[in-house]
mmCIF file of C-alpha atoms in Angstrom:
data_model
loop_
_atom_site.group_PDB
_atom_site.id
_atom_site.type_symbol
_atom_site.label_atom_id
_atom_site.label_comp_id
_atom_site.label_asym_id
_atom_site.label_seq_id
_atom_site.Cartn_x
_atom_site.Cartn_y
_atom_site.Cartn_z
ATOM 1 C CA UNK R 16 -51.871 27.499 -11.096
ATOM 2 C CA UNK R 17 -49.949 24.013 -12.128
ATOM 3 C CA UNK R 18 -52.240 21.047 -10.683
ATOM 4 C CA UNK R 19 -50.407 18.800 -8.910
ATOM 5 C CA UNK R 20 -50.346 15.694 -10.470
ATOM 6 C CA UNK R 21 -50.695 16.138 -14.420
ATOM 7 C CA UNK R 22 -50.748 13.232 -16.496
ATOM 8 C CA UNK R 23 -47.277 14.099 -18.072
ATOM 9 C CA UNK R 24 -45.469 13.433 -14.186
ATOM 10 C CA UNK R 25 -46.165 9.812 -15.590
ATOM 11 C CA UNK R 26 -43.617 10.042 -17.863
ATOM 12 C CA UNK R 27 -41.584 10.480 -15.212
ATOM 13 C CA UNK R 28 -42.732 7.944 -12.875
ATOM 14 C CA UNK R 29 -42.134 5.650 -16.091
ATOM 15 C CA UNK R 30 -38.759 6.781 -16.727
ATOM 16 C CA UNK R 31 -37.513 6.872 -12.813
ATOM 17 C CA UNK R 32 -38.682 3.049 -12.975
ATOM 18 C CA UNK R 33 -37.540 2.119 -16.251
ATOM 19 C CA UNK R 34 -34.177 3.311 -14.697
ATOM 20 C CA UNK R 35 -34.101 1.597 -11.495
ATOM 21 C CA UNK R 36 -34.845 -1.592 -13.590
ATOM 22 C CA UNK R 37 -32.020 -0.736 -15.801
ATOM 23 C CA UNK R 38 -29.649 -0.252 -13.236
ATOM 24 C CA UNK R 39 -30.403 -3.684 -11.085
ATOM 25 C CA UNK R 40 -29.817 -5.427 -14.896
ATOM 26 C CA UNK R 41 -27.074 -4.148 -15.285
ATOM 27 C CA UNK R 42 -25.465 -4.568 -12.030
ATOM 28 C CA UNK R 43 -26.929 -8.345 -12.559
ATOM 29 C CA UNK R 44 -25.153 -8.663 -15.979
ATOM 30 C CA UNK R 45 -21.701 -7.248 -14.798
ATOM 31 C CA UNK R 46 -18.449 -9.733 -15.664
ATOM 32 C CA UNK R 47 -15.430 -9.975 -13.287
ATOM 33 C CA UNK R 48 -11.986 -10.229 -15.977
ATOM 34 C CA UNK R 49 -8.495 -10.461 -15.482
ATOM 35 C CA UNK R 50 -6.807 -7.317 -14.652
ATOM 36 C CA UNK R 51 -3.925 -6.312 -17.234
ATOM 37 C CA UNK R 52 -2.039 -6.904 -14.408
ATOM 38 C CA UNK R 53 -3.269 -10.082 -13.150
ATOM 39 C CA UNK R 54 0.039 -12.198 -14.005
ATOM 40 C CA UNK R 55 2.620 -9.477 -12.347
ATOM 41 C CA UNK R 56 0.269 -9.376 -9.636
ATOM 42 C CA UNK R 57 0.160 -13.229 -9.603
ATOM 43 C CA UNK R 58 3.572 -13.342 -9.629
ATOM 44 C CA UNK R 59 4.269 -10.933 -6.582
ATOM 45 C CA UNK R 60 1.530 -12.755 -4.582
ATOM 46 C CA UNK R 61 3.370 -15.916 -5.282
ATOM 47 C CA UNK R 62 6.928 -14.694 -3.962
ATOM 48 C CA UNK R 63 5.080 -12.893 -1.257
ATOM 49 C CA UNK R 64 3.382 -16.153 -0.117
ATOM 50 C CA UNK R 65 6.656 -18.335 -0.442
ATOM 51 C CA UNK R 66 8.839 -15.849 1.802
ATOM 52 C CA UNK R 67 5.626 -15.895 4.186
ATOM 53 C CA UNK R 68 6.519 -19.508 4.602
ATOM 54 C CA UNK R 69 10.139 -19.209 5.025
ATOM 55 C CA UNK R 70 10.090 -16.470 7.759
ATOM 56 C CA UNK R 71 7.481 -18.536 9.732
ATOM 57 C CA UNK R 72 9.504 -21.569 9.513
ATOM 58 C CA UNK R 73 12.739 -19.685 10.692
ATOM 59 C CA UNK R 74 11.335 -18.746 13.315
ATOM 60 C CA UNK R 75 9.952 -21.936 14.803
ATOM 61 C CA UNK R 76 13.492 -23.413 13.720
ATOM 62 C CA UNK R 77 14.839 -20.740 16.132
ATOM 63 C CA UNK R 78 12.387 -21.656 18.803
ATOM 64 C CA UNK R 79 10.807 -17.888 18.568
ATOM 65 C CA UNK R 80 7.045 -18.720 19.784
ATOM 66 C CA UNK R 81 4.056 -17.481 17.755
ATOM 67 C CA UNK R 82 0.990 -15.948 19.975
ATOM 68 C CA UNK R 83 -2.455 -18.195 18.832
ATOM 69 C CA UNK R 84 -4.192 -15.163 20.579
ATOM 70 C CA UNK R 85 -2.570 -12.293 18.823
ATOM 71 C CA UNK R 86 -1.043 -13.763 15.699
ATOM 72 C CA UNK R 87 -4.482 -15.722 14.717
ATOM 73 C CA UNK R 88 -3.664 -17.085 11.286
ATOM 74 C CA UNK R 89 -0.306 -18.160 13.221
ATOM 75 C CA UNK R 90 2.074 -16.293 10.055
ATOM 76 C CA UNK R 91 4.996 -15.999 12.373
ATOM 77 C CA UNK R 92 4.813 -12.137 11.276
ATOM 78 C CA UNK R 93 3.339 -10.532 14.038
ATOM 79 C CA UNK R 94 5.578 -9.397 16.816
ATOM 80 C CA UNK R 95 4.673 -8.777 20.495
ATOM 81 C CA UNK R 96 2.936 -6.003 21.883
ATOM 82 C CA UNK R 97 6.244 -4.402 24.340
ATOM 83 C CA UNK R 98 10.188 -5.587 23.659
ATOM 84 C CA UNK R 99 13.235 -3.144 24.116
ATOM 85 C CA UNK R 100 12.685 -1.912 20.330
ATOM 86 C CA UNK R 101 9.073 -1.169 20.629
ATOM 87 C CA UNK R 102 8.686 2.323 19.220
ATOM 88 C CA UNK R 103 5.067 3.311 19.147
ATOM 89 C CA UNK R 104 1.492 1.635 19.369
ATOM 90 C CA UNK R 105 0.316 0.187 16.269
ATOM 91 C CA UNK R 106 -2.651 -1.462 15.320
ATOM 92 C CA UNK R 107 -3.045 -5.062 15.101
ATOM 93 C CA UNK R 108 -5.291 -5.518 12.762
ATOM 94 C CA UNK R 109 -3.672 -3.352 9.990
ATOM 95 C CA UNK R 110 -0.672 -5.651 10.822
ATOM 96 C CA UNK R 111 -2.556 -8.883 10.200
ATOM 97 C CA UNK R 112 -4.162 -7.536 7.404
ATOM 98 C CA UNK R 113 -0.889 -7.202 5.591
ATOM 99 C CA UNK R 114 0.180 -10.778 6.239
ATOM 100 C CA UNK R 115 -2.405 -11.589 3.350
ATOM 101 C CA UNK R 116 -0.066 -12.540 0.108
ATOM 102 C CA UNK R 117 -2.231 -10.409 -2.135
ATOM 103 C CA UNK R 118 -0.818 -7.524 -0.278
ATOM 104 C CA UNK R 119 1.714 -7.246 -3.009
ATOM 105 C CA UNK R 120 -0.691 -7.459 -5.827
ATOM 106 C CA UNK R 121 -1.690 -4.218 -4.026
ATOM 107 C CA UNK R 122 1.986 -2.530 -4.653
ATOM 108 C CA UNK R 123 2.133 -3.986 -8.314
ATOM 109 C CA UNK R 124 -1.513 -1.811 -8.498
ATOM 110 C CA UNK R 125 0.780 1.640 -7.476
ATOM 111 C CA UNK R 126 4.030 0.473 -9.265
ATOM 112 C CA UNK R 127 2.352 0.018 -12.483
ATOM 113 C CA UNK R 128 0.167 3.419 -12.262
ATOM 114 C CA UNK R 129 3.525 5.146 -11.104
ATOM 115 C CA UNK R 130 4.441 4.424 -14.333
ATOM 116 C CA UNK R 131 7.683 2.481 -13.411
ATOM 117 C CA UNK R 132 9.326 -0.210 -16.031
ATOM 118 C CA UNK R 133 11.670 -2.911 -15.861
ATOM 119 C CA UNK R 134 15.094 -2.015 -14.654
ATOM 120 C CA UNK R 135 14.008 1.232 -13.041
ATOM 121 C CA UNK R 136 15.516 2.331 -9.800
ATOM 122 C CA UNK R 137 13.511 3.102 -6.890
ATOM 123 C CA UNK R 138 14.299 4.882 -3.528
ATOM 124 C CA UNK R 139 12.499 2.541 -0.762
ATOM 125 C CA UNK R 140 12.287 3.669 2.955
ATOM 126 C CA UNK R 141 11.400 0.981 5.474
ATOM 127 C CA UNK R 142 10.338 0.863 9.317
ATOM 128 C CA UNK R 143 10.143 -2.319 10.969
ATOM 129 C CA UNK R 144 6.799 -2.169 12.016
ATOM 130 C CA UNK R 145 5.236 -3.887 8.887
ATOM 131 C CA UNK R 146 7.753 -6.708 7.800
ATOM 132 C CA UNK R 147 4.692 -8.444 5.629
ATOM 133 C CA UNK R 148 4.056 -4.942 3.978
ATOM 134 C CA UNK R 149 7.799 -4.425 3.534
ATOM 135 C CA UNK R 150 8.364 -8.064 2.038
ATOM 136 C CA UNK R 151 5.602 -6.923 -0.581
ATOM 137 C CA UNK R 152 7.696 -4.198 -1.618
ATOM 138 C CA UNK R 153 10.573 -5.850 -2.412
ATOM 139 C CA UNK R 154 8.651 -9.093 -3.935
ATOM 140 C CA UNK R 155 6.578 -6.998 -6.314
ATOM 141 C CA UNK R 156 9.660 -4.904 -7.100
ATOM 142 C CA UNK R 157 11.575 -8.189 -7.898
ATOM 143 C CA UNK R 158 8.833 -9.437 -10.050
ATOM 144 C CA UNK R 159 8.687 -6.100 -12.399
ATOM 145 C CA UNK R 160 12.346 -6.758 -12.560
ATOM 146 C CA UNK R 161 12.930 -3.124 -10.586
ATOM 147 C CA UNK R 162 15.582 -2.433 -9.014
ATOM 148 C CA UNK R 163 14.995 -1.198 -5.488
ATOM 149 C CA UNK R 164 17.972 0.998 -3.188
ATOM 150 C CA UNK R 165 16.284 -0.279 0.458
ATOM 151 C CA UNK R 166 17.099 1.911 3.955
ATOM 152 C CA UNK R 167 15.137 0.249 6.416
ATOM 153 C CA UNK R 168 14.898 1.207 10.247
ATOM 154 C CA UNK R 169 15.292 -1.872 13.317
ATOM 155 C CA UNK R 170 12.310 -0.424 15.429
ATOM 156 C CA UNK R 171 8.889 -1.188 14.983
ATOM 157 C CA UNK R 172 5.456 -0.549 16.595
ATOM 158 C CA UNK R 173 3.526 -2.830 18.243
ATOM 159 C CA UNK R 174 3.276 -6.487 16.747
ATOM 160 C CA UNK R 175 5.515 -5.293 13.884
ATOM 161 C CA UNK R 176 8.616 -6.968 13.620
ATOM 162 C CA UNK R 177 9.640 -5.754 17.262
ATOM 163 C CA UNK R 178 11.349 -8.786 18.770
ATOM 164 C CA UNK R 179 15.322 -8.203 19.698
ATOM 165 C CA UNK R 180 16.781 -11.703 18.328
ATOM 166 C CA UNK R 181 14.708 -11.371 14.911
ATOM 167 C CA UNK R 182 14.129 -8.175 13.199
ATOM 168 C CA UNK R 183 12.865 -7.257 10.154
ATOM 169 C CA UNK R 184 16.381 -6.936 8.798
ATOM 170 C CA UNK R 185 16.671 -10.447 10.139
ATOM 171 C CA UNK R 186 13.903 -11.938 8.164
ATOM 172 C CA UNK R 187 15.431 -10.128 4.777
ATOM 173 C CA UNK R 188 18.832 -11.585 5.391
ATOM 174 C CA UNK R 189 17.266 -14.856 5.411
ATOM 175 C CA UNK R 190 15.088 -14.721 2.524
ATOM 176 C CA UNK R 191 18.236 -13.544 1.112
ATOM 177 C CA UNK R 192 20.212 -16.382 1.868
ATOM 178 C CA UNK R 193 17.602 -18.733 0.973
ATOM 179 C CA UNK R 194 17.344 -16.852 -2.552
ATOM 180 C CA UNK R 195 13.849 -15.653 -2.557
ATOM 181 C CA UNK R 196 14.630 -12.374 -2.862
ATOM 182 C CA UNK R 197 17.644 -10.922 -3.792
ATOM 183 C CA UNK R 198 17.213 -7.265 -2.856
ATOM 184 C CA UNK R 199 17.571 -6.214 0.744
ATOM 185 C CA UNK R 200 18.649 -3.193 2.706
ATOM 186 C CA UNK R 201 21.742 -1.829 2.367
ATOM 187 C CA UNK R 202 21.812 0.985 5.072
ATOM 188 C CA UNK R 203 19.633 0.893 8.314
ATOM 189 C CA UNK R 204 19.365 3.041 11.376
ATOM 190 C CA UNK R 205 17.853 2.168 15.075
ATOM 191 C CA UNK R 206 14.733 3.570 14.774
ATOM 192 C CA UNK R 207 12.990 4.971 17.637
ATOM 193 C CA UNK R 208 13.648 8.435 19.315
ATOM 194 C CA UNK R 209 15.166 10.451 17.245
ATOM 195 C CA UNK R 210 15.885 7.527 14.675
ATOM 196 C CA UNK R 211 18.796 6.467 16.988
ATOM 197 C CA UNK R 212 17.009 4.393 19.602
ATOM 198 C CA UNK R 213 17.663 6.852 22.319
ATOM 199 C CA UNK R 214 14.275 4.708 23.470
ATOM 200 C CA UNK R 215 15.912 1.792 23.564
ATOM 201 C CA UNK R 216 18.469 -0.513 26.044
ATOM 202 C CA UNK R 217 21.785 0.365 24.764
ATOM 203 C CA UNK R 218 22.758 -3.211 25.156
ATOM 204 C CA UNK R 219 20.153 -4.625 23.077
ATOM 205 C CA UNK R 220 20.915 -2.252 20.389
ATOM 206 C CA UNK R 221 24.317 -2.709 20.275
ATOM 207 C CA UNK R 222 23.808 -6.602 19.384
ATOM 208 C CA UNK R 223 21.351 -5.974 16.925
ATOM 209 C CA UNK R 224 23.775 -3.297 14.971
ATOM 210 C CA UNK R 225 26.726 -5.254 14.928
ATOM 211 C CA UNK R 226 24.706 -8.214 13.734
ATOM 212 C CA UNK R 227 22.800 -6.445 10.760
ATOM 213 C CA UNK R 228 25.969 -4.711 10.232
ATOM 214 C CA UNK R 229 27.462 -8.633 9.436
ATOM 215 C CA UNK R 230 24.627 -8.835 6.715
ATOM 216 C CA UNK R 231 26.768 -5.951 4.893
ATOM 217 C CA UNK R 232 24.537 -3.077 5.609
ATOM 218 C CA UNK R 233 25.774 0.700 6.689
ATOM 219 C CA UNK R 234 24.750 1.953 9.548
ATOM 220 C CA UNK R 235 22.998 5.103 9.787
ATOM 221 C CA UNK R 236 23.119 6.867 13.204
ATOM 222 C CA UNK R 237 22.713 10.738 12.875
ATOM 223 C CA UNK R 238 22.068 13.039 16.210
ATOM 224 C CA UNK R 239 20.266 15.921 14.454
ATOM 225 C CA UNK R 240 17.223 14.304 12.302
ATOM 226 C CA UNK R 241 17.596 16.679 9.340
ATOM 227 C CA UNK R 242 21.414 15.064 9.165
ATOM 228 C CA UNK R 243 19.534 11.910 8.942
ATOM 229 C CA UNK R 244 17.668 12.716 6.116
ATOM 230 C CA UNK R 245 20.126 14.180 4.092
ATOM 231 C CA UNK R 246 22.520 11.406 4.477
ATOM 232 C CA UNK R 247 19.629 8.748 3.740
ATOM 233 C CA UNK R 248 18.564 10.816 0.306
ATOM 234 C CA UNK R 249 22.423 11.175 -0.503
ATOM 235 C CA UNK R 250 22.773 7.295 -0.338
ATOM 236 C CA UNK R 251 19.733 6.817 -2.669
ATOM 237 C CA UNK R 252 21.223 9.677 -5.165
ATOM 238 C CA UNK R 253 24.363 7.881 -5.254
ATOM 239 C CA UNK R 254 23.063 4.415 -5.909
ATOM 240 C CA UNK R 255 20.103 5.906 -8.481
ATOM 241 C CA UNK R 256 20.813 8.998 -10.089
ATOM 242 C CA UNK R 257 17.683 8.800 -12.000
ATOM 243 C CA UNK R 258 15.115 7.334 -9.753
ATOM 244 C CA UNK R 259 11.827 6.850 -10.996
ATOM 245 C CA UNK R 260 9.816 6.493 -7.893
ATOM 246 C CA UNK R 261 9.953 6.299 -3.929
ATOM 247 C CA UNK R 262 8.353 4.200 -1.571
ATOM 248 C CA UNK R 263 7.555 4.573 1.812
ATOM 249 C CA UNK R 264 6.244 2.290 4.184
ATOM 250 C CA UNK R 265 5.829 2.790 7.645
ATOM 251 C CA UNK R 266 5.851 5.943 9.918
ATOM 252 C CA UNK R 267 9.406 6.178 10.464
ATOM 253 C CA UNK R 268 10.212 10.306 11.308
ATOM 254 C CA UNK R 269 12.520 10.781 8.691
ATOM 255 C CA UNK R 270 9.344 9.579 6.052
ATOM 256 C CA UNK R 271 7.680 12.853 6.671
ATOM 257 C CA UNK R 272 10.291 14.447 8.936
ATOM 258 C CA UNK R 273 9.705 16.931 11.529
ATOM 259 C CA UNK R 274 6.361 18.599 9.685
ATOM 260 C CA UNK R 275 3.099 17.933 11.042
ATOM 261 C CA UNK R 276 1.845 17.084 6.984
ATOM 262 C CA UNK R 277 -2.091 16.627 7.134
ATOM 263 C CA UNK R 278 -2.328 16.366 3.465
ATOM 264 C CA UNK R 279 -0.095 13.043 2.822
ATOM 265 C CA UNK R 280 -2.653 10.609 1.965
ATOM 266 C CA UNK R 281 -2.147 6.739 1.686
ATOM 267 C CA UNK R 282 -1.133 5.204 -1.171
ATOM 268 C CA UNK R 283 -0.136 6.990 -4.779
ATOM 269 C CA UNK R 284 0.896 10.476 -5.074
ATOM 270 C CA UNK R 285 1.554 11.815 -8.273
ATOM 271 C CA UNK R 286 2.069 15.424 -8.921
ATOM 272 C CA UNK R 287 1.729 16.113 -5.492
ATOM 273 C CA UNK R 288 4.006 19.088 -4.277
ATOM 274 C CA UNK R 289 4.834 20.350 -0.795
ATOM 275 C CA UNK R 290 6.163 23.477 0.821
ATOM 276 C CA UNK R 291 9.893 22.241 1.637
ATOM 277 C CA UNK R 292 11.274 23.489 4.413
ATOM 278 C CA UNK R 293 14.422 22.758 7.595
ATOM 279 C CA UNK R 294 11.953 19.856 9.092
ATOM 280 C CA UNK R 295 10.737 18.118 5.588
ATOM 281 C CA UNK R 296 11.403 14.124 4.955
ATOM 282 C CA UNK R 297 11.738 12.403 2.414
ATOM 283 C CA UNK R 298 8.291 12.153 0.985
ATOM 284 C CA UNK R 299 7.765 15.664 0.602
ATOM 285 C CA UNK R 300 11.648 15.823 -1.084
ATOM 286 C CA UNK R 301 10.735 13.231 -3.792
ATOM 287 C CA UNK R 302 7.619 14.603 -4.562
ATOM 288 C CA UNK R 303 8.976 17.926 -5.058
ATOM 289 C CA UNK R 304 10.930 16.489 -7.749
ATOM 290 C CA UNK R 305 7.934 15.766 -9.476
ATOM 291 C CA UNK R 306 8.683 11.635 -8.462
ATOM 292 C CA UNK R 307 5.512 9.628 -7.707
ATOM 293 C CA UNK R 308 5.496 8.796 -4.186
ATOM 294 C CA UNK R 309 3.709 5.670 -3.058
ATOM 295 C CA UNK R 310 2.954 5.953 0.853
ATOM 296 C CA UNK R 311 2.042 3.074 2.744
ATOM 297 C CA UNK R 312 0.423 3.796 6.193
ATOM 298 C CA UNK R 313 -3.040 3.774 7.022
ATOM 299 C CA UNK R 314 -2.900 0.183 6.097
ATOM 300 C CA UNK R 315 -6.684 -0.384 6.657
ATOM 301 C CA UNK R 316 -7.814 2.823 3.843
ATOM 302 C CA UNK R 317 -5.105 1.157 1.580
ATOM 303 C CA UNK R 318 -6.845 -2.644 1.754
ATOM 304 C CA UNK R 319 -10.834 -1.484 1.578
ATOM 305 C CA UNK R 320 -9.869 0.907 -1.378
ATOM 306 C CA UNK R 321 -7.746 -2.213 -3.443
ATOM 307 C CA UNK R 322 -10.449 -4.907 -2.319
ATOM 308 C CA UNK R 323 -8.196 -6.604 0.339
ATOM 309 C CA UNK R 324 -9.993 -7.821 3.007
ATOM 310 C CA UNK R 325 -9.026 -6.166 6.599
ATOM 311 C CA UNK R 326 -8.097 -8.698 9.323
ATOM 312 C CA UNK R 327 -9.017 -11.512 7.490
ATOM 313 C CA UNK R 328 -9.979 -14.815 9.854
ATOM 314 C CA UNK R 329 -8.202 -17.029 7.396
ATOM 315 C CA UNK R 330 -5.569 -16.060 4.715
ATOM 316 C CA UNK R 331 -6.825 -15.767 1.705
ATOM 317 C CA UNK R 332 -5.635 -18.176 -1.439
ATOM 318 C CA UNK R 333 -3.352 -16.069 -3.681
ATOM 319 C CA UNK R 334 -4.946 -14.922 -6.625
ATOM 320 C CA UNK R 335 -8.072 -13.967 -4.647
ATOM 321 C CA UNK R 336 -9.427 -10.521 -3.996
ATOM 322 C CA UNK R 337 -11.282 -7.771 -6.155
ATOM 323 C CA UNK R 338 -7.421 -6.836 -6.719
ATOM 324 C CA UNK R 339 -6.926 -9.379 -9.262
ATOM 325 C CA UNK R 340 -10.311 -8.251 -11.641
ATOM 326 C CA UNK R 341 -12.029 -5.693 -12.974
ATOM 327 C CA UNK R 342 -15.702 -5.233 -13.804
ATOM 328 C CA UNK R 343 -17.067 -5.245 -17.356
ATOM 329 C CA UNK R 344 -20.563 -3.881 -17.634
ATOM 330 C CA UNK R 345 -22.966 -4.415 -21.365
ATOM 331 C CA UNK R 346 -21.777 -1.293 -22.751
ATOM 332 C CA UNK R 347 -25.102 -1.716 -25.357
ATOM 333 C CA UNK R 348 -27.606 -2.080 -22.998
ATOM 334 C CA UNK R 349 -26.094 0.879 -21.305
ATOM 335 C CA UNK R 350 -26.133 3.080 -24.747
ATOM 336 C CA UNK R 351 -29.848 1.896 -25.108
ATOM 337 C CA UNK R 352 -30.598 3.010 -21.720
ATOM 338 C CA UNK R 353 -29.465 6.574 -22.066
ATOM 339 C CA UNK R 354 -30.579 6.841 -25.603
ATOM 340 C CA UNK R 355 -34.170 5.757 -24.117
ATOM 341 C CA UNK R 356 -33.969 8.290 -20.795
ATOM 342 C CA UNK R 357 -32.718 11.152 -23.720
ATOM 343 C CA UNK R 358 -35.687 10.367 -25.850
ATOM 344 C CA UNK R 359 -38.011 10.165 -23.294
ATOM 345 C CA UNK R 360 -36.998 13.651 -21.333
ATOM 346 C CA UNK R 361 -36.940 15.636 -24.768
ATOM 347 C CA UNK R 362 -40.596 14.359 -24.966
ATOM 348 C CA UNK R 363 -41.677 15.330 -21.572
ATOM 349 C CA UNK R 364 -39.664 18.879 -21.839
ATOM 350 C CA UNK R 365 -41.741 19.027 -25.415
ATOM 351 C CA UNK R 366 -45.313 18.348 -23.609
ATOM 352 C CA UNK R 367 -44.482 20.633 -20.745
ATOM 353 C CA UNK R 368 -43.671 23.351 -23.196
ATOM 354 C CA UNK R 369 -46.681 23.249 -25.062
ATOM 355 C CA UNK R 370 -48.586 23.155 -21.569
ATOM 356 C CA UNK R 371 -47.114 26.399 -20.267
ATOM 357 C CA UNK R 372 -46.375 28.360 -23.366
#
């Protein structure tokens, strides 16, 4: 019968500390460097943070009051809680957490792992419930030199970009104007019920189609949501024929369509197929074509997994963020380390042997 304690367990004892003091050493010695994408990502964060800006002072130039209490960092893109185009509740801290500028260092992250080059074409589908997410989009886009086909949708959930007089297809037009960005939609639908607004005052929506209409968008307005889809994936086929990648952003129904889909997890999907069917969206269409799909929803999973702090207090500076680095560890200590643990084991396993045989 084995005694308990037998002077080779030492070896062990040695090696499990040896290893544990390893470990904290090289944790200790670990160097932050410059992503391969820091400078698109840069970039992005740059446009991101300019348009930020702009939107913020158009709407204090058109007298549109910012909430201290809900929009903290006082952006000017959070929207109110319930207007006439509120669709669904939201949360408000994903919403704030997406008025950080580094947000769109986030979508270079998925553009450049989808694999997408300059002068690509890319199917985008917008809701209005994240404007800051949405203007990350099109700024990273824009500084990869892609070339985006936008349909974007006028409802939003709460604190998106739900007030009447100044949409999210409102604050594109004017970063348009302005010149810092020169992509925006060119079809949009209501929204809402349905994706017609049967949720919302027929009044209201009538002034806000004929105005975005004026910005030289189509309007989309479908009965039957299947209809909806089809026409929106037509328009994307007939401005892209070879699309290399579509982005969703948002929980608009025609995104997923009528399906129930468990399995559609944030971010990048690559290879990622679906069982198509009458109720399918969009997602589930482009990824059965084999086109990586980059789905941007549970806006809170998205920031922890990139290193993009959730609900920050204070916006952080551009440039900062785990997003912008990776982490270099002593690749010799850690050969030495495993050579050591090999050596030792194949001396213990020896001494045990020779016990036992």
């Amino acid at each position: 019968m084995r005694k308990r304690f037998i002077k080779e367990d030492v070896i062990l004892i040695g090696l499990a500390i040896f290893l544990m003091i390893s470990m904290k050493s090289i944790l200790a010695s670990q160097v932050k460097v410059k992503d391969k994408w820091y400078y698109e990502k840069l970039d992005a964060s740059k446009r991101l943070e300019d348009s930020f800006k702009a939107i913020k002072e158009e709407k204090m130039r058109r007298n549109i009051k910012i909430n201290p209490s809900i929009d903290i960092n006082l952006t000017g893109l959070i929207g109110g809680e319930l207007t006439p185009i509120t669709t669904t509740s939201g949360a408000l801290e994903a919403k704030r957490t997406t008025t950080n500028p580094n947000f769109a260092a986030v979508m270079i992250e998925y553009m450049k792992k989808a694999g997408l080059k300059e002068g690509d074409k890319i199917a985008v589908n917008f809701s209005g419930s994240f404007p800051a997410a949405n203007l990350s989009v099109i700024c990273a886009a824009e500084a990869l030199n892609l070339k985006p086909i936008i349909i974007s949708s006028v409802g939003a959930s709460t604190y998106g970009a739900n007030i009447p007089e100044f949409t999210y297809q409102d604050m594109e037009y004017v970063l348009f104007k302005e010149g810092l960005i020169s992509n925006k939609s060119i079809a949009f639908s209501m929204g809402g019920a349905k994706d017609v607004g049967k949720d919302m005052e027929t009044k209201v929506a009538s002034e806000i189609v004929k105005r975005i209409k004026g910005y030289g968008a189509d309007f989309i307005q479908e009965e039957q949501i299947q209809d909806n889809v089809r026409k929106r994936y037509k328009i994307y086929k007939d401005h892209g024929e070879n699309i290399k990648a579509f982005i969703n952003v948002g929980g608009n129904i025609v995104s997923t369509g009528e399906n129930i889909e468990t399995d559609i997890k944030p971010g990048l999907l690559i290879n990622k197929n679906f069982n198509l069917n009458s109720k399918s969206g969009l997602v589930q269409m482009f990824a059965n074509e084999n086109i990586p799909v980059i789905y941007i929803l549970n806006i809170k999973e998205i920031a922890m997994k990139n290193g993009i702090p959730v609900d920050p207090v204070t916006i952080p500076k551009v440039g900062s963020g785990d997003i912008y680095y990776k982490k270099n560890y002593p690749v010799v200590v850690m050969i030495i380390v495993i050579c050591i643990s090999v050596i030792v084991l194949y001396i213990y396993g020896k001494r045990t042997r020779e016990k036992y045989d």
